[in-house]
Structures are given as structure tokens and as C-alpha cells.
Short mmCIF file of C-alpha atoms in Angstrom, two decimals:
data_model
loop_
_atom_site.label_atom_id
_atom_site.label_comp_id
_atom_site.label_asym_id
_atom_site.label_seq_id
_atom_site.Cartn_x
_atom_site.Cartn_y
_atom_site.Cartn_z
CA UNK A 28 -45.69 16.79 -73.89
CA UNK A 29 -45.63 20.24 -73.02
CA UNK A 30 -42.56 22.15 -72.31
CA UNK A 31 -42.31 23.25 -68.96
CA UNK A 32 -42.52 26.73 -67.77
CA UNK A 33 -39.53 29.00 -66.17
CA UNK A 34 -41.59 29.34 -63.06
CA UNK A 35 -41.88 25.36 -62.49
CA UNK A 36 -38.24 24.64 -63.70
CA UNK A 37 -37.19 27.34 -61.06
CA UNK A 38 -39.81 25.52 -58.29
CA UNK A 39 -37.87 22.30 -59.07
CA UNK A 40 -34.80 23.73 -58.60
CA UNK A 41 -35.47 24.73 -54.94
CA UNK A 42 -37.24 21.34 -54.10
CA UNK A 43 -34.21 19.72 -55.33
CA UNK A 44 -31.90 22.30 -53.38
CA UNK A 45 -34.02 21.59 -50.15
CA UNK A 46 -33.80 18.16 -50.08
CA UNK A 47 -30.27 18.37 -50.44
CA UNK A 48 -29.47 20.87 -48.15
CA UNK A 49 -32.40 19.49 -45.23
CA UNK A 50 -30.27 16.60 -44.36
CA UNK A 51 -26.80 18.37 -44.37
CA UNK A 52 -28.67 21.23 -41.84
CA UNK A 53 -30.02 18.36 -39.33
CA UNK A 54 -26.30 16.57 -39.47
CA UNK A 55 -24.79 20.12 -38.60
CA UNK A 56 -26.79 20.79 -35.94
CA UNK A 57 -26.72 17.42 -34.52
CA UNK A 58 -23.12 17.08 -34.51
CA UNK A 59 -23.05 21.05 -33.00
CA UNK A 60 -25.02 19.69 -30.16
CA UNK A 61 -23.32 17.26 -29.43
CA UNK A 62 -20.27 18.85 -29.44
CA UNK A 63 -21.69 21.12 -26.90
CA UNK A 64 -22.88 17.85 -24.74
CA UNK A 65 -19.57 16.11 -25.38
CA UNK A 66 -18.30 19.88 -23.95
CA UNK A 67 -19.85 19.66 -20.95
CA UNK A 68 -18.57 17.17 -19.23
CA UNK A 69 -15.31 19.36 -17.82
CA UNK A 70 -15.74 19.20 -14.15
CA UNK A 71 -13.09 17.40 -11.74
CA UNK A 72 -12.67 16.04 -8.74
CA UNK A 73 -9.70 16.89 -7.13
CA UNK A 74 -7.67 16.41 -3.57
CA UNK A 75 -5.04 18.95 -2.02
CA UNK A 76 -2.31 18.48 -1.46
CA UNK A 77 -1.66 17.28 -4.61
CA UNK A 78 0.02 14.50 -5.09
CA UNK A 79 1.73 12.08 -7.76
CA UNK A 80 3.73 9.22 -8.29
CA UNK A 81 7.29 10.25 -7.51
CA UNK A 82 5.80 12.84 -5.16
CA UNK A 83 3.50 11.43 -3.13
CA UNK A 84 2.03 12.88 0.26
CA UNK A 85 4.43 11.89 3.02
CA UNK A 86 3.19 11.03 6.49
CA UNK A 87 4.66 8.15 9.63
CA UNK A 88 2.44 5.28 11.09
CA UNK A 89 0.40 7.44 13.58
CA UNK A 90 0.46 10.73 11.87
CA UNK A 91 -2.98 12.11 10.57
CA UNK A 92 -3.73 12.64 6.87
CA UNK A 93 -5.97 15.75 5.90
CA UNK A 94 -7.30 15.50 2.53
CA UNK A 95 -9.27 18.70 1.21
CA UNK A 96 -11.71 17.63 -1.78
CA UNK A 97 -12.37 20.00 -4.30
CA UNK A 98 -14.78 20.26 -7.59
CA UNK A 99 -13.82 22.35 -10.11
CA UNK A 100 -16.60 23.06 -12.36
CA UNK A 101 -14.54 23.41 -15.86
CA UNK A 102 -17.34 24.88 -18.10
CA UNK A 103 -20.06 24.13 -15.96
CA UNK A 104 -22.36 25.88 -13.37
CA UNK A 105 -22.21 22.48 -10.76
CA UNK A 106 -25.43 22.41 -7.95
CA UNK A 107 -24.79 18.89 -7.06
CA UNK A 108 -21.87 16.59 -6.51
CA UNK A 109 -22.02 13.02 -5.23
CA UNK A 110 -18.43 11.10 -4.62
CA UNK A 111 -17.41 7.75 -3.14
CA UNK A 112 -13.61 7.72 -2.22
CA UNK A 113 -12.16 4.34 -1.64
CA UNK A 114 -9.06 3.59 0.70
CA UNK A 115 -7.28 0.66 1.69
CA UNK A 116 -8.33 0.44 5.49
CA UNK A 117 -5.29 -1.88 6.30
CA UNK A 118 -3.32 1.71 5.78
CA UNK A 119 -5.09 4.60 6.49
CA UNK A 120 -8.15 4.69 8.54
CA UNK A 121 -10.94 7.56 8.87
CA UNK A 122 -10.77 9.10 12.14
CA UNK A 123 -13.68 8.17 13.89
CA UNK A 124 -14.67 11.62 16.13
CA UNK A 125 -15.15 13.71 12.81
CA UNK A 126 -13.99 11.80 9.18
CA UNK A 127 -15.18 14.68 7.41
CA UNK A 128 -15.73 18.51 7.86
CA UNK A 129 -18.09 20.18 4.86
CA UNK A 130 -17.69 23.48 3.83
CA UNK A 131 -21.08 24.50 4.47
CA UNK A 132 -21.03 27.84 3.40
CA UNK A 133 -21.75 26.71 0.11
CA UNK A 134 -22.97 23.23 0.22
CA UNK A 135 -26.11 23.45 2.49
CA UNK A 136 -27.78 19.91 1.55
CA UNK A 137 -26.20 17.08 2.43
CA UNK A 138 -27.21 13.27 2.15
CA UNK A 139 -24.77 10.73 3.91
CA UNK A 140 -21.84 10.14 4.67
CA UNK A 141 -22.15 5.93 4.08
CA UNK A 142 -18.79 4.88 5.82
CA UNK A 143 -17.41 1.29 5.76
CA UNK A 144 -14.22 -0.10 5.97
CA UNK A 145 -12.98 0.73 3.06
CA UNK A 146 -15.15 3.51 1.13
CA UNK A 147 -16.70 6.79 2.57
CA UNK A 148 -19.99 8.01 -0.22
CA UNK A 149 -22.00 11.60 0.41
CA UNK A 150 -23.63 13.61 -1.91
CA UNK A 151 -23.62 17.46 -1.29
CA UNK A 152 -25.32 20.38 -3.15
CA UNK A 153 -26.18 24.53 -3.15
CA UNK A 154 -29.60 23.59 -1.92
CA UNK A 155 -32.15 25.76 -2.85
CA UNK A 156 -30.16 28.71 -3.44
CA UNK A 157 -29.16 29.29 -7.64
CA UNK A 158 -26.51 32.12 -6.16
CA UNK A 159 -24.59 29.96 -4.62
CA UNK A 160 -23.98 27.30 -8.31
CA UNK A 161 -20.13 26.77 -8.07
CA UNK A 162 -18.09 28.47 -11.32
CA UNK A 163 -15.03 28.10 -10.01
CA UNK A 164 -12.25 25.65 -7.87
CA UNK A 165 -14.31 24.62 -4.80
CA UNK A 166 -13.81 23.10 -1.67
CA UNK A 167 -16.34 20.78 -0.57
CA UNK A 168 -14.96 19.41 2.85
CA UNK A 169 -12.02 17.75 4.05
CA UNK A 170 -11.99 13.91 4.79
CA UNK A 171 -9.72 13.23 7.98
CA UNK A 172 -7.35 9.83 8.03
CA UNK A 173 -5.07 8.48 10.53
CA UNK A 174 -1.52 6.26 9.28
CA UNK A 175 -1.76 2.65 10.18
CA UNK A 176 0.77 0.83 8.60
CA UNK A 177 3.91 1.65 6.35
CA UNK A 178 3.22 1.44 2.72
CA UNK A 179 7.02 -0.75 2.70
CA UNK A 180 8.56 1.85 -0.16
CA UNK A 181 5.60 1.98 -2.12
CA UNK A 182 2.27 4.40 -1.51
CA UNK A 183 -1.13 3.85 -1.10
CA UNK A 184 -4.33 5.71 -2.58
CA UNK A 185 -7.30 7.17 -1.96
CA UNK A 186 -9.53 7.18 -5.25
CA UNK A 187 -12.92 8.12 -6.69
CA UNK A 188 -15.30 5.88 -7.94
CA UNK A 189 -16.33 5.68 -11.80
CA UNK A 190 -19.29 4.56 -10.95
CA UNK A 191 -20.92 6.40 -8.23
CA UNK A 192 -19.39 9.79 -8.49
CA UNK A 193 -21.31 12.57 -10.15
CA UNK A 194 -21.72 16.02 -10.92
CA UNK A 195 -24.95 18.15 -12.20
CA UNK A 196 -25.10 21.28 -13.75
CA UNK A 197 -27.83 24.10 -14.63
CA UNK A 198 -26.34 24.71 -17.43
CA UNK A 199 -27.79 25.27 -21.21
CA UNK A 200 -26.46 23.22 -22.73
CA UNK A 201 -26.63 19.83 -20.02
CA UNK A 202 -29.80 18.04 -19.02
CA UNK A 203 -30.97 17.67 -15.72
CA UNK A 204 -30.09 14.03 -15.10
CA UNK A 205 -26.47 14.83 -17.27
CA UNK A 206 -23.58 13.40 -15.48
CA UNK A 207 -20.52 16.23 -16.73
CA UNK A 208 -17.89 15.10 -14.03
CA UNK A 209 -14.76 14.33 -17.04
CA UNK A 210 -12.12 13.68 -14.38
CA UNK A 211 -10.79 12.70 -10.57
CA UNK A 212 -7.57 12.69 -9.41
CA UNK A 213 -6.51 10.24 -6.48
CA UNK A 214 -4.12 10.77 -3.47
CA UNK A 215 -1.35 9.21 -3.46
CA UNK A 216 0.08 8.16 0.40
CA UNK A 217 3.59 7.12 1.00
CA UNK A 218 3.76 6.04 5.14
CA UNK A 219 7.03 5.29 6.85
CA UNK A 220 6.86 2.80 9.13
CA UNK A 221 7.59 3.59 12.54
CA UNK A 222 9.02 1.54 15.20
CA UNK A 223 8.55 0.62 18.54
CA UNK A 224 10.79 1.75 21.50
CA UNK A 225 11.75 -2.18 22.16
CA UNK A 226 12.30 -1.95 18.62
CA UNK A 227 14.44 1.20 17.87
CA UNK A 228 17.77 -0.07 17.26
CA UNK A 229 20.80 0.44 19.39
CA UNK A 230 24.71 0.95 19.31
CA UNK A 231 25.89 -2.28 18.42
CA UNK A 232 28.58 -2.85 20.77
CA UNK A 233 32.17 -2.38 20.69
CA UNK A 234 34.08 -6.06 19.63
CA UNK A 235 37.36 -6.52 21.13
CA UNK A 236 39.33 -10.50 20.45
CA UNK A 237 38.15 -13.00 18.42
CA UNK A 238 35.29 -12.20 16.56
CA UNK A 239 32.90 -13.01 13.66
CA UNK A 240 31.26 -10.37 10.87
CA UNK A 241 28.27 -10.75 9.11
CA UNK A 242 26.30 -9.72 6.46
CA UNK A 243 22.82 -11.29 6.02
CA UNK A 244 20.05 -11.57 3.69
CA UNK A 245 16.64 -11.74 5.79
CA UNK A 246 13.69 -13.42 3.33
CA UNK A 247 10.82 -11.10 2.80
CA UNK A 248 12.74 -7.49 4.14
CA UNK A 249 15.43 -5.60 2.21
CA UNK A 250 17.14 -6.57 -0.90
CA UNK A 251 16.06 -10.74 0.05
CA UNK A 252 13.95 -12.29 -2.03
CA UNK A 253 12.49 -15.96 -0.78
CA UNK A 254 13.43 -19.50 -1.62
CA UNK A 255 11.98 -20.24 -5.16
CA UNK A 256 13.02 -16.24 -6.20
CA UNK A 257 15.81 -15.30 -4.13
CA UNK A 258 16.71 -12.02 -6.63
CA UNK A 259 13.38 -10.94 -6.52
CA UNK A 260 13.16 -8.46 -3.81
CA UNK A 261 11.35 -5.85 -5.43
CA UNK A 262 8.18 -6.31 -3.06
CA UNK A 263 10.27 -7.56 -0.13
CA UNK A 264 9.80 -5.08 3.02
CA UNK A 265 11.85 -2.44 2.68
CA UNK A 266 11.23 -1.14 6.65
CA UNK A 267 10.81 -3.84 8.87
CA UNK A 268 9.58 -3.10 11.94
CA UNK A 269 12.19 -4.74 14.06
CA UNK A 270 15.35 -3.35 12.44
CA UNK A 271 17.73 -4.77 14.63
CA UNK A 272 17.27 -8.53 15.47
CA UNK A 273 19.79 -11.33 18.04
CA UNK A 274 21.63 -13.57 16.41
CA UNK A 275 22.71 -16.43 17.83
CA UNK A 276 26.35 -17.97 16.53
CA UNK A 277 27.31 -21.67 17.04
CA UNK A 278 31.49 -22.56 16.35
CA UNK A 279 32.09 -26.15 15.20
CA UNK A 280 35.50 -27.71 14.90
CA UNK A 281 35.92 -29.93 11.18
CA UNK A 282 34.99 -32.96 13.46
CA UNK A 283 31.72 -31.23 13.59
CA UNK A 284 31.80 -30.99 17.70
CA UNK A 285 30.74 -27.35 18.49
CA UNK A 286 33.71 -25.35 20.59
CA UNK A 287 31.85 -22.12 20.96
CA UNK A 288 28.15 -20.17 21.04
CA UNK A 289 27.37 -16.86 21.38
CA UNK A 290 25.05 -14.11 20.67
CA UNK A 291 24.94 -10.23 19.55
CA UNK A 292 22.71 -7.90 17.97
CA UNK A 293 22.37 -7.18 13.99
CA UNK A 294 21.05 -4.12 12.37
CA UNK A 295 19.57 -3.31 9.16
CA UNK A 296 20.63 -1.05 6.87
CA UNK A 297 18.69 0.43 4.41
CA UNK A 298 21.32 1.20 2.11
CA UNK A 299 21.90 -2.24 1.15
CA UNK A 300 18.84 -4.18 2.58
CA UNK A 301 20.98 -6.38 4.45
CA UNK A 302 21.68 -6.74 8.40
CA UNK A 303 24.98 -5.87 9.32
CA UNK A 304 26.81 -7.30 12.50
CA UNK A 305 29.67 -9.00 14.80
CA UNK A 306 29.41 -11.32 17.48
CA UNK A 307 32.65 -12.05 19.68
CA UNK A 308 33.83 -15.53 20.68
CA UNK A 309 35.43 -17.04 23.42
CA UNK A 310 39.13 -16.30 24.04
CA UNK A 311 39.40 -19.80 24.42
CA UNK A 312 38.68 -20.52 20.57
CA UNK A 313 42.05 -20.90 19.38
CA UNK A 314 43.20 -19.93 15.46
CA UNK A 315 41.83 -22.70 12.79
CA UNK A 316 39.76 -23.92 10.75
CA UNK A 317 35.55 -23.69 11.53
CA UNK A 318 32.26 -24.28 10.82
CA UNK A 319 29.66 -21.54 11.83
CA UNK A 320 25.83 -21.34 12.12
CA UNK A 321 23.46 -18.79 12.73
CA UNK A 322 20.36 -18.18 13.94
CA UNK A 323 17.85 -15.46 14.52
CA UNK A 324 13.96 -15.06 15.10
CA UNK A 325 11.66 -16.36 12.59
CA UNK A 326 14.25 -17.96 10.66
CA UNK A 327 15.83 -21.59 10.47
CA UNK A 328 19.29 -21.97 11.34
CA UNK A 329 22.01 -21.35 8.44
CA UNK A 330 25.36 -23.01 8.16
CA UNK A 331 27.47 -20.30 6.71
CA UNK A 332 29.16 -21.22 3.69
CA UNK A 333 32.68 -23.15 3.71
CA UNK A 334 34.82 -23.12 5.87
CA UNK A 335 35.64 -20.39 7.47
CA UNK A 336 39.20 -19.97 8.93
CA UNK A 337 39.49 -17.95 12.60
CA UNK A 338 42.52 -15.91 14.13
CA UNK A 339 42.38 -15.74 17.60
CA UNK A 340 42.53 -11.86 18.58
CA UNK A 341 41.35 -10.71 15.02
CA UNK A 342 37.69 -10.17 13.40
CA UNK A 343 36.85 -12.57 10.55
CA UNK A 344 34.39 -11.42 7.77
CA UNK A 345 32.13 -14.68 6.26
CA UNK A 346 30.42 -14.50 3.10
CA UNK A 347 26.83 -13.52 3.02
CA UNK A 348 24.11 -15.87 3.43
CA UNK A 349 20.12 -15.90 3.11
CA UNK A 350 18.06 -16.86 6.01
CA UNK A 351 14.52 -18.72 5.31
CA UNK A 352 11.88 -17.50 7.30
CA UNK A 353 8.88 -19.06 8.87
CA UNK A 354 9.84 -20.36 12.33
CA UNK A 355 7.33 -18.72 13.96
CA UNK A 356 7.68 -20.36 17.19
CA UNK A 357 12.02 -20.93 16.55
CA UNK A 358 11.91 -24.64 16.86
CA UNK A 359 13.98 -24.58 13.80
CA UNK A 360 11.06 -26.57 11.73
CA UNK A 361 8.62 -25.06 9.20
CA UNK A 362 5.69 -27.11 9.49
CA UNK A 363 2.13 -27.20 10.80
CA UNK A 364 2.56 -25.67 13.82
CA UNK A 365 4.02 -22.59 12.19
CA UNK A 366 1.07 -22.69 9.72
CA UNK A 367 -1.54 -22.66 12.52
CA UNK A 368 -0.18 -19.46 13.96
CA UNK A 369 -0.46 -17.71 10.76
CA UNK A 370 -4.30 -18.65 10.58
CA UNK A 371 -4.80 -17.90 14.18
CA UNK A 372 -3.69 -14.52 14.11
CA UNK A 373 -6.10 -13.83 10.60
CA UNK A 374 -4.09 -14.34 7.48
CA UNK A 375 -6.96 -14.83 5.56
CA UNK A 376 -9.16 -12.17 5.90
CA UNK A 377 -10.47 -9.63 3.89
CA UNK A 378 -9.10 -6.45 5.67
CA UNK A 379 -7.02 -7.68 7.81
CA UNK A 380 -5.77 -5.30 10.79
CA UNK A 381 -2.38 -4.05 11.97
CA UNK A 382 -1.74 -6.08 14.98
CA UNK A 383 -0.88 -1.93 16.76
CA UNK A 384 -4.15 -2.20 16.39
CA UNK A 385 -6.72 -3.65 19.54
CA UNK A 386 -9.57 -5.02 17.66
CA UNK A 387 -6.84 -7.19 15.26
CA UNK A 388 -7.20 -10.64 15.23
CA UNK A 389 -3.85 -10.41 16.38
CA UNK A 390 -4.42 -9.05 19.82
CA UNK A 391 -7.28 -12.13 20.35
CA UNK A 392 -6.17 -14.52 22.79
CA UNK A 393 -6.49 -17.15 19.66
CA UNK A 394 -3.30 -15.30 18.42
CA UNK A 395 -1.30 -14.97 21.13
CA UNK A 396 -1.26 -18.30 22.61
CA UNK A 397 1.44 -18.26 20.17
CA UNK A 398 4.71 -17.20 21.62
CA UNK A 399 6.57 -14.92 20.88
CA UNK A 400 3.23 -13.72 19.28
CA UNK A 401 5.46 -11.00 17.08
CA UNK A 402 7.20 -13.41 14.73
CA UNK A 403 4.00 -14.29 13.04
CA UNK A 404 4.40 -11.13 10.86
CA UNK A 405 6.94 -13.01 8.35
CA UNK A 406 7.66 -9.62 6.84
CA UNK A 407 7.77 -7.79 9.87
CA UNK A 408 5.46 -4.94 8.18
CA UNK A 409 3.26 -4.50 11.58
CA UNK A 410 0.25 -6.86 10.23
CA UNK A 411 -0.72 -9.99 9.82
CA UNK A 412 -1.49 -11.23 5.95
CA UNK A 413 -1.90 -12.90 3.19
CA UNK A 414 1.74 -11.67 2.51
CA UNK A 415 3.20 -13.93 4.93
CA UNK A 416 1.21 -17.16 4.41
CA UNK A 417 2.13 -16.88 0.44
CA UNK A 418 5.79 -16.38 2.28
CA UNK A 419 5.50 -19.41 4.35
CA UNK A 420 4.29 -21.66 1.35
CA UNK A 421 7.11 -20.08 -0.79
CA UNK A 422 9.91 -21.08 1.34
CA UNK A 423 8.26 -24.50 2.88
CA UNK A 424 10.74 -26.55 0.21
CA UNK A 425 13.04 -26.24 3.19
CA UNK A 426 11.70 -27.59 6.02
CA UNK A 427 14.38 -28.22 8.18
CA UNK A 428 17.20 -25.32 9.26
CA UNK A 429 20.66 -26.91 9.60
#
């Protein structure tokens, strides 16, 4: 064999060198680009005001919520945007004169909007106009929402679908059909519940005599739980509606023969999620020894606990006690009947309405054969749900208030 010449050794050098090096090139350059694609995707979706967790946006039942949406382009030169925002229409609800004004100034093409009860979708771009390709924080319009119902301590949101919302740049280094939206941030809604004038609570009155304190634990509002989970009051509504209820007091002697009935007002307070009260008696109850029940709407009658030992003249404080609620129509039974008013007035639908509101299945004459209509909403949160049937069921191991 022949010995090979410089000039080929140095040819087979280079071969070698280039198949070597080919592959390493091509992985370079592939990972550069997509680097650069991965890059891209910087643009957000964005409402003002801002809003987070422990600072939420704070508004009453009845105020209106104006939500600006901006897109802010990151690295990207945006021409179209397309968003759905989702809501929970048993809270907030689009105004129905004009949900949404666009900046048009910039955004000159619009398809939509596609409104239902829960989700509002448009898609807007710069139309045929490349000047106009957004480079910087943007505002595309703002959506318009009216408070419907308190959010009970918590908030609600208003959010951006993953799955419909996009963004398109003319970019470089994107592709026409490249979705480079990275990010959305949702609003955040805290609503206080407002109340009624009937509703607004008032002086309690001035006790002079014999008279009884109390402090009570209403299920489903405050710092109550219900029957099988009387601790856990974590989801329990925290501003009822009707924050100052009657209660009705019954005296018994220890031969169980009642000496004594009468009524005053209770108020909550928010401090300690309990109702706060004290109804006067009869001069004519004399100093002893007494059983005493109470009563007030929605809930079955409670026999306090022990006995509780009176001083004619002088204000007696009795333990605390829980109340079980359910009694929609205060015949001091939970049972079918109570049941039947909680599907009449539209527990189980979907998006159920505030019953403030006309078209609820509250205000249909289904609902209010039931009387008094109100005490349907176990929770007194102003609607209607499947919050109060799942109440109902919890505390149905008591049927029967003493």
C-alpha cells in the first residue's frame, strides 16, 4: 500500500473536523433559536387597579367596578390581542348600557364582544396600520361591572382564560400564528355587603328591672359553625344581611310551667361573630330559679343551658348557646316543608341570582308563596344557594327545636 500524501492526510483532517463540528453548529443554532422563541413570549395581560390578595379592590353591593385592561408587550411589537375574562355573575355583573369602552385610538379592528353570564371574549387589533404596533404598557378598554352581592370576608375575581387569550406579534423573531402572551394577572374584588333600611340595625333599647343577657351563636353567620362542625366557621357569613334579628324569650318555673315571655332585639357584632342582647321580664317574675328558651327567625327554639337563677330588679347574663337554622317558615320543625322553600326559590341552579335582584327565582311567585319569603337565605348573604341547602342537610340531625 502506498503511503499517503500530505495533501490527502490534510483533506482528511478537515472532513473529519467538519463532521464533527456540522452537528455541534446545527445544535447551537437550534438551541439559539429557540431561545429567541422561548424569548418571545413576554407580553401580559394586566387590570388597573391592581390588585392582590391582602389588597384587594374594595367596593359595597351596588357600587360600580371599573376595570381598565392593559397589554404590555414585554419584548414584543403586539398587532393583535384576543382575551376572555371570566367573572362570577352571582357577584359582579357587566353593566348592561355599555360593559366595555375600547380605546380606539389605537385598536381600530374589533371582533366581538361574546357576553354571557359569566365570561365577556373580544379580540382587538392596530388594523391595518404597522405605526400604530404597541411597544409599550397599553390600554385596550375598560370593562364596566356593577356589585351584587358581598363576597362574606373573602373576594371574588375576574380572570383570563389560558385557553382563549392571545397575543401576536410582527416581530423577527415570532411567527405569524405565534401565541407570545407569557402572563395575566386577575382582579381581585372584595364587596361589603350592604343592608337594607328595614335591615340597618337600631339602638337596642335601654333595660330597666328584671332582665335577661345574651350572647348567641347564629349557624352559618359569624364565628358559628353548623351542627356536625360547630368550630368550623371559617366559611360561615361573616356580614349577614339582617344584622339585628327579634328574639323571642320564654321563662319556665323548675315545674316546667312557663311564668313569663317576652321579646327584644339582638345585634351582631362583628368583633366576635356573635349577637349580643337583653330582653326585660315581667316585674311580676319574682327572684329564683328558671328555665329559659329562645327563639329567633330561621332558627329552632333553644333551651339555654342549666338553670339559670333570676334576681328580680337585676340583669342576669346566661351562657352562650348555638341556634340551628333552617326553620324557614318558624314552625319550629326542620322538615319537608322547609326543604321545598329552598328549591322553590332556586337552590339548585347554576348561577343562581341575588334575590335584590328582579329576574331571581326568588322574586317568582313560586318563591314567595313562602312566608316570610326572606328566611330562605339560611346564611342571610342576599341569595339563594346551594350554600343553604348543604346548610339545611347539615343541621337536619335535629329536627325538632325544644
Amino acid at each position: 500500500m502506498n503511503k499517503l500524501s500530505n495533501k490527502q492526510v490534510i483533506v482528511g483532517v478537515v472532513l473529519i473536523a467538519l463532521f464533527v463540528s456540522i452537528p455541534l453548529t446545527v445544535s447551537i443554532l437550534s438551541k439559539q433559536t429557540q431561545d429567541r422563541s422561548h424569548a418571545a413570549a413576554s407580553t401580559s395581560l394586566s387590570f388597573t387597579p391592581a390588585s392582590t390578595t391582602t389588597t384587594p379592590i374594595q367596593v359595597k353591593v351596588g357600587d360600580p367596578i371599573n376595570l381598565d385592561l392593559f397589554v404590555n408587550p414585554g419584548n414584543n411589537l403586539v398587532t393583535f390581542v384576543k382575551y376572555q375574562v371570566s367573572f362570577n355573575s352571582t357577584k359582579i355583573k357587566l353593566t348592561t348600557s355599555n360593559p366595555f369602552d375600547l380605546n380606539s385610538t389605537i385598536f381600530t379592528s374589533v371582533e366581538g364582544p361574546v357576553v354571557t353570564s359569566g365570561t365577556f371574549a373580544q379580540s382587538v387589533s392596530i388594523g391595518s396600520d404597522p405605526t400604530k404596533v404597541i411597544t409599550k404598557n397599553t390600554k385596550v378598554g375598560t370593562l364596566h361591572f356593577t356589585a351584587v352581592a358581598g363576597t362574606n370576608g373573602g373576594t371574588t375575581s375576574v380572570t383570563f382564560s389560558s385557553t382563549v387569550s392571545q397575543a401576536l406579534s410582527s416581530n423577527s423573531n415570532t411567527q405569524a400564528s405565534e401565541n407570545v402572551l407569557s402572563t395575566t394577572s386577575p382582579a381581585l374584588i372584595a364587596i361589603n355587603q350592604t343592608s337594607s333600611p328595614s335591615a340597618t340595625a337600631q339602638p337596642l333599647p335601654t333595660i330597666t328591672g328584671t332582665a335577661v343577657s345574651f350572647t348567641l351563636l347564629l349557624d352559618g353567620v359569624g364565628s358559628a359553625g353548623d351542627n356536625p362542625n360547630p368550630s368550623g366557621n371559617s366559611l360561615s357569613n361573616k356580614n349577614p344581611l339582617h344584622p339585628q334579628r327579634n328574639l323571642n324569650v320564654q321563662v319556665f318555673d323548675t315545674n316546667n310551667a312557663i311564668v313569663a315571655s317576652s321579646s327584644a332585639p339582638v345585634t351582631y357584632d362583628s368583633s366576635t361573630g356573635t349577637f349580643l342582647g337583653s330582653v326585660g321580664l315581667s316585674s311580676s317574675v319574682p327572684s329564683g330559679n328558671y328555665y329559659i328558651k329562645v327563639q329567633t327567625e330561621r332558627y329552632l327554639r333553644k333551651l339555654m343551658p342549666g338553670i339559670t337563677q333570676l334576681v328580680a330588679g337585676q340583669t342576669t347574663q346566661v351562657p352562650s348557646a348555638r341556634l340551628i337554622t333552617g326553620d324557614t317558615n318558624n314552625d319550629n320543625v326542620l322538615n319537608v316543608l322547609d326543604y321545598n322553600a329552598l328549591l322553590d326559590c332556586g337552590y339548585g341552579e347554576i348561577n343562581p341570582l341575588p334575590i335584590n335582584d328582579p329576574n331571581s327565582t326568588f322574586n317568582k311567585s313560586a318563591c314567595q308563596v313562602h312566608q316570610p319569603a326572606q328566611d330562605i337565605d339560611l346564611n342571610d348573604d342576599g341569595i339563594v344557594d346551594s350554600t343553604d341547602y348543604n346548610l339545611f342537610l347539615r343541621e337536619l340531625s335535629v329536627q325538632n327545636g325544644d
